[in-house]
Structures are given as structure tokens and as C-alpha cells.
Coordinates of C-alpha atoms and ligand atoms in Angstrom, one line a residue:
X12 CA 96.7 172.8 -32.0
X13 CA 98.7 169.6 -31.3
X14 CA 101.8 169.3 -29.4
X15 CA 103.9 169.4 -32.2
X16 CA 102.9 172.9 -32.8
X17 CA 104.5 174.0 -29.5
X18 CA 108.0 175.5 -29.9
X19 CA 110.2 177.9 -28.4
X20 CA 111.3 180.5 -30.8
X21 CA 115.1 181.1 -30.7
X22 CA 117.4 180.4 -27.7
X23 CA 115.6 180.8 -24.1
X24 CA 119.0 182.1 -22.7
X25 CA 118.5 185.1 -25.0
X26 CA 115.3 186.3 -23.3
X27 CA 116.5 186.5 -19.6
X28 CA 113.3 188.1 -18.7
X29 CA 111.5 185.0 -19.1
X30 CA 113.7 183.2 -16.8
X31 CA 113.3 183.0 -12.9
X32 CA 115.8 185.3 -11.2
X33 CA 118.2 183.2 -9.2
X34 CA 117.4 183.6 -5.5
X35 CA 119.9 185.3 -3.1
X36 CA 118.9 182.8 -0.2
X37 CA 117.9 179.2 -0.2
X38 CA 114.0 178.4 0.4
X39 CA 113.6 174.7 -0.8
X40 CA 115.3 171.6 0.8
X41 CA 117.2 170.9 -2.5
X42 CA 118.5 174.7 -2.3
X43 CA 119.6 174.3 1.4
X44 CA 121.5 171.2 0.3
X45 CA 123.0 172.9 -2.6
X46 CA 124.2 175.9 -0.4
X47 CA 125.8 173.2 1.9
X48 CA 127.5 171.7 -1.2
X49 CA 128.8 174.8 -2.5
X50 CA 130.1 176.0 0.9
X51 CA 131.8 172.5 1.3
X52 CA 133.3 172.7 -2.2
X53 CA 135.0 176.0 -1.5
X54 CA 137.6 175.3 1.3
X55 CA 138.5 179.0 1.5
X56 CA 135.2 179.5 3.3
X57 CA 135.8 177.5 6.2
X58 CA 139.2 175.6 6.4
X59 CA 141.0 178.5 8.2
X60 CA 138.2 178.7 10.9
X61 CA 138.0 175.2 12.0
X62 CA 139.5 174.6 15.3
X63 CA 139.8 171.4 17.4
X64 CA 139.2 171.3 21.0
X65 CA 139.8 168.1 23.0
X66 CA 138.0 169.6 26.1
X67 CA 134.8 170.6 24.6
X68 CA 133.0 170.5 21.3
X69 CA 133.9 173.3 19.1
X70 CA 131.4 175.3 16.8
X71 CA 131.4 178.2 14.9
X72 CA 128.4 180.4 13.3
X73 CA 129.6 180.7 9.7
X74 CA 126.6 182.4 8.1
X75 CA 123.1 183.6 8.7
X76 CA 120.3 184.4 6.3
X77 CA 116.7 184.7 6.5
X78 CA 115.4 182.3 8.6
X79 CA 118.7 180.0 8.6
X80 CA 121.8 179.7 10.1
X81 CA 125.1 177.6 8.7
X82 CA 127.6 176.2 11.6
X83 CA 130.8 174.7 11.6
X84 CA 131.6 172.1 14.0
X85 CA 134.7 169.9 14.8
X86 CA 135.0 166.6 16.3
X87 CA 138.2 165.2 17.8
X88 CA 138.4 161.4 17.9
X89 CA 135.9 160.3 20.5
X90 CA 133.9 163.4 20.6
X91 CA 130.0 163.0 20.0
X92 CA 126.7 164.6 20.2
X93 CA 124.9 162.5 22.3
X94 CA 121.3 161.4 21.0
X95 CA 119.0 164.4 20.2
X96 CA 116.7 166.0 17.9
X97 CA 116.6 169.5 16.5
X98 CA 113.4 171.0 18.0
X99 CA 111.4 172.6 15.1
X100 CA 114.4 172.9 12.8
X101 CA 115.1 171.1 9.6
X102 CA 118.7 170.7 8.7
X103 CA 121.3 169.4 6.2
X104 CA 124.4 168.0 7.7
X105 CA 127.5 167.8 5.5
X106 CA 131.0 166.4 6.3
X107 CA 134.0 168.6 5.6
X108 CA 136.8 166.6 6.9
X109 CA 137.1 163.0 8.0
X110 CA 134.5 160.6 8.8
X111 CA 131.7 160.7 11.4
X112 CA 129.2 158.1 12.3
X113 CA 125.6 158.8 12.6
X114 CA 123.4 156.4 14.9
X115 CA 119.7 156.7 14.5
X116 CA 116.9 154.2 15.8
X117 CA 117.3 152.3 12.3
X118 CA 121.1 151.8 12.8
X119 CA 124.5 153.3 12.1
X120 CA 126.2 154.8 8.9
X121 CA 129.4 156.1 8.4
X122 CA 129.5 159.6 6.8
X123 CA 132.8 160.3 4.9
X124 CA 134.1 163.6 3.5
X125 CA 131.4 165.0 1.1
X126 CA 128.6 162.8 2.6
X127 CA 125.4 164.7 3.3
X128 CA 122.3 164.0 5.4
X129 CA 119.1 166.0 5.2
X130 CA 116.4 165.8 8.1
X131 CA 113.1 167.0 9.0
X132 CA 112.0 168.4 12.2
X133 CA 111.8 165.7 14.9
X134 CA 114.7 163.8 13.5
X135 CA 116.5 161.8 16.3
X136 CA 120.3 161.1 15.9
X137 CA 123.6 160.9 17.4
X138 CA 126.7 162.0 15.5
X139 CA 130.2 160.6 16.9
X140 CA 133.7 160.7 15.4
X141 CA 134.8 157.1 15.9
X142 CA 137.8 157.3 13.9
X143 CA 141.3 158.3 15.1
X144 CA 141.4 161.3 13.0
X145 CA 139.6 164.8 13.8
X146 CA 136.6 165.5 11.6
X147 CA 134.6 168.6 10.8
X148 CA 131.3 169.2 9.4
X149 CA 128.8 172.0 8.2
X150 CA 125.3 172.1 9.6
X151 CA 122.6 174.3 8.1
X152 CA 119.4 174.7 10.2
X153 CA 116.0 176.3 8.9
X154 CA 114.8 177.8 11.1
X155 CA 118.1 178.6 12.9
X156 CA 118.6 176.0 15.9
X157 CA 116.9 177.4 18.9
X158 CA 116.8 174.1 20.9
X159 CA 118.5 170.6 20.8
X160 CA 116.6 168.3 23.0
X161 CA 118.7 165.4 24.3
X162 CA 117.2 161.9 24.3
X163 CA 118.1 159.1 26.7
X164 CA 119.6 155.9 25.1
X165 CA 121.1 152.9 26.0
X166 CA 124.5 154.5 25.8
X167 CA 124.2 157.9 26.7
X168 CA 122.6 159.5 29.9
X169 CA 120.3 162.4 29.2
X170 CA 122.1 165.8 28.7
X171 CA 120.2 168.5 30.8
X172 CA 122.3 171.3 29.9
X173 CA 119.9 173.9 28.5
X174 CA 122.5 175.4 26.1
X175 CA 122.0 174.4 22.6
X176 CA 125.1 172.4 21.5
X177 CA 124.8 171.9 17.8
X178 CA 124.8 168.8 15.7
Ligands
LIG223 FE1 121.9 166.7 14.9

């Protein structure tokens, strides 16, 4: 049989039992990124929940699923996370409102609304709102964030508060 003999008879969409059932919850990196994109695109899911607090970093657990958490965070001008990693969690950071600056050992990048960063366990960064406008972001962690070890840098003293403060 040659390759040219291979054909799909009819319309594949007419035989749904042959298609992979859509998953209710994300499993792959692409699916977690897709989940974050879909939440970001539907402002009715999060816009009314976001609060800005000049005295402390604000966060809100938006959604949980099997093994993952989706957090809303807000950043008034000047607020930042400090340099940290995410323990054994992978994550997807998506900017919902405004612009955030991400600093890593390789440099810094501005993340404007809609920008997304995907990171693996052990990824070290610092997120700061360096602008004059408030910002908000969505953070999906898999597994859910259980620790956020702080790192010492030239700019920031080590943060010793054991409570996880997401970023
Ligand atoms: Fe982070």
C-alpha cells in the first residue's frame, strides 16, 4: 500500500467517537497557557474581583482544579515581588491590566497587557510594577504554590516571611 492509498472517508467531524474528548482540566503546558489566555480574554471572570491595595500586595485565589491554582494579583505603582522562585511549581504569568517588568538573571523585560510567561520549577525572577498606573496579573501554578523562596539580590534583601506571597 502506498501513502496515496491512505484516505479518510468522509468528514472526520461526523465521527465524534474517533475524536479525543476535550479535557475538562488542563494537563499540558500548552493547555495551562490556554486556560490562562481564556480567563484573560473574558474580563467578566476577573475584572470585578481585582482590588488595589497600596499597603500590601493583594491577591485572590480565582480558581482551583486538579493539582493547579489560578491566582489574581494586583500591583500598584512601585509594588514588586522581590526576587523569588516557586518551589516545585511550574507557572504561567499573564498580564491582565497595565504593564509589569520582569527581572531575571538574564536581564529585564516589560510585559504589557496580554503578555505571557511560562516557567518551570526553579525559575527565578522578580516582578515589579515600574509604571505610574496600576497593574493586574493572572498566575496559574501547577502544582499549586506551596512555597515561594525569596532570593537575595543586589537590590533586595532576603524576604524571610514564611507565608507565600504569590508572584
Ligand atoms: Fe513569580
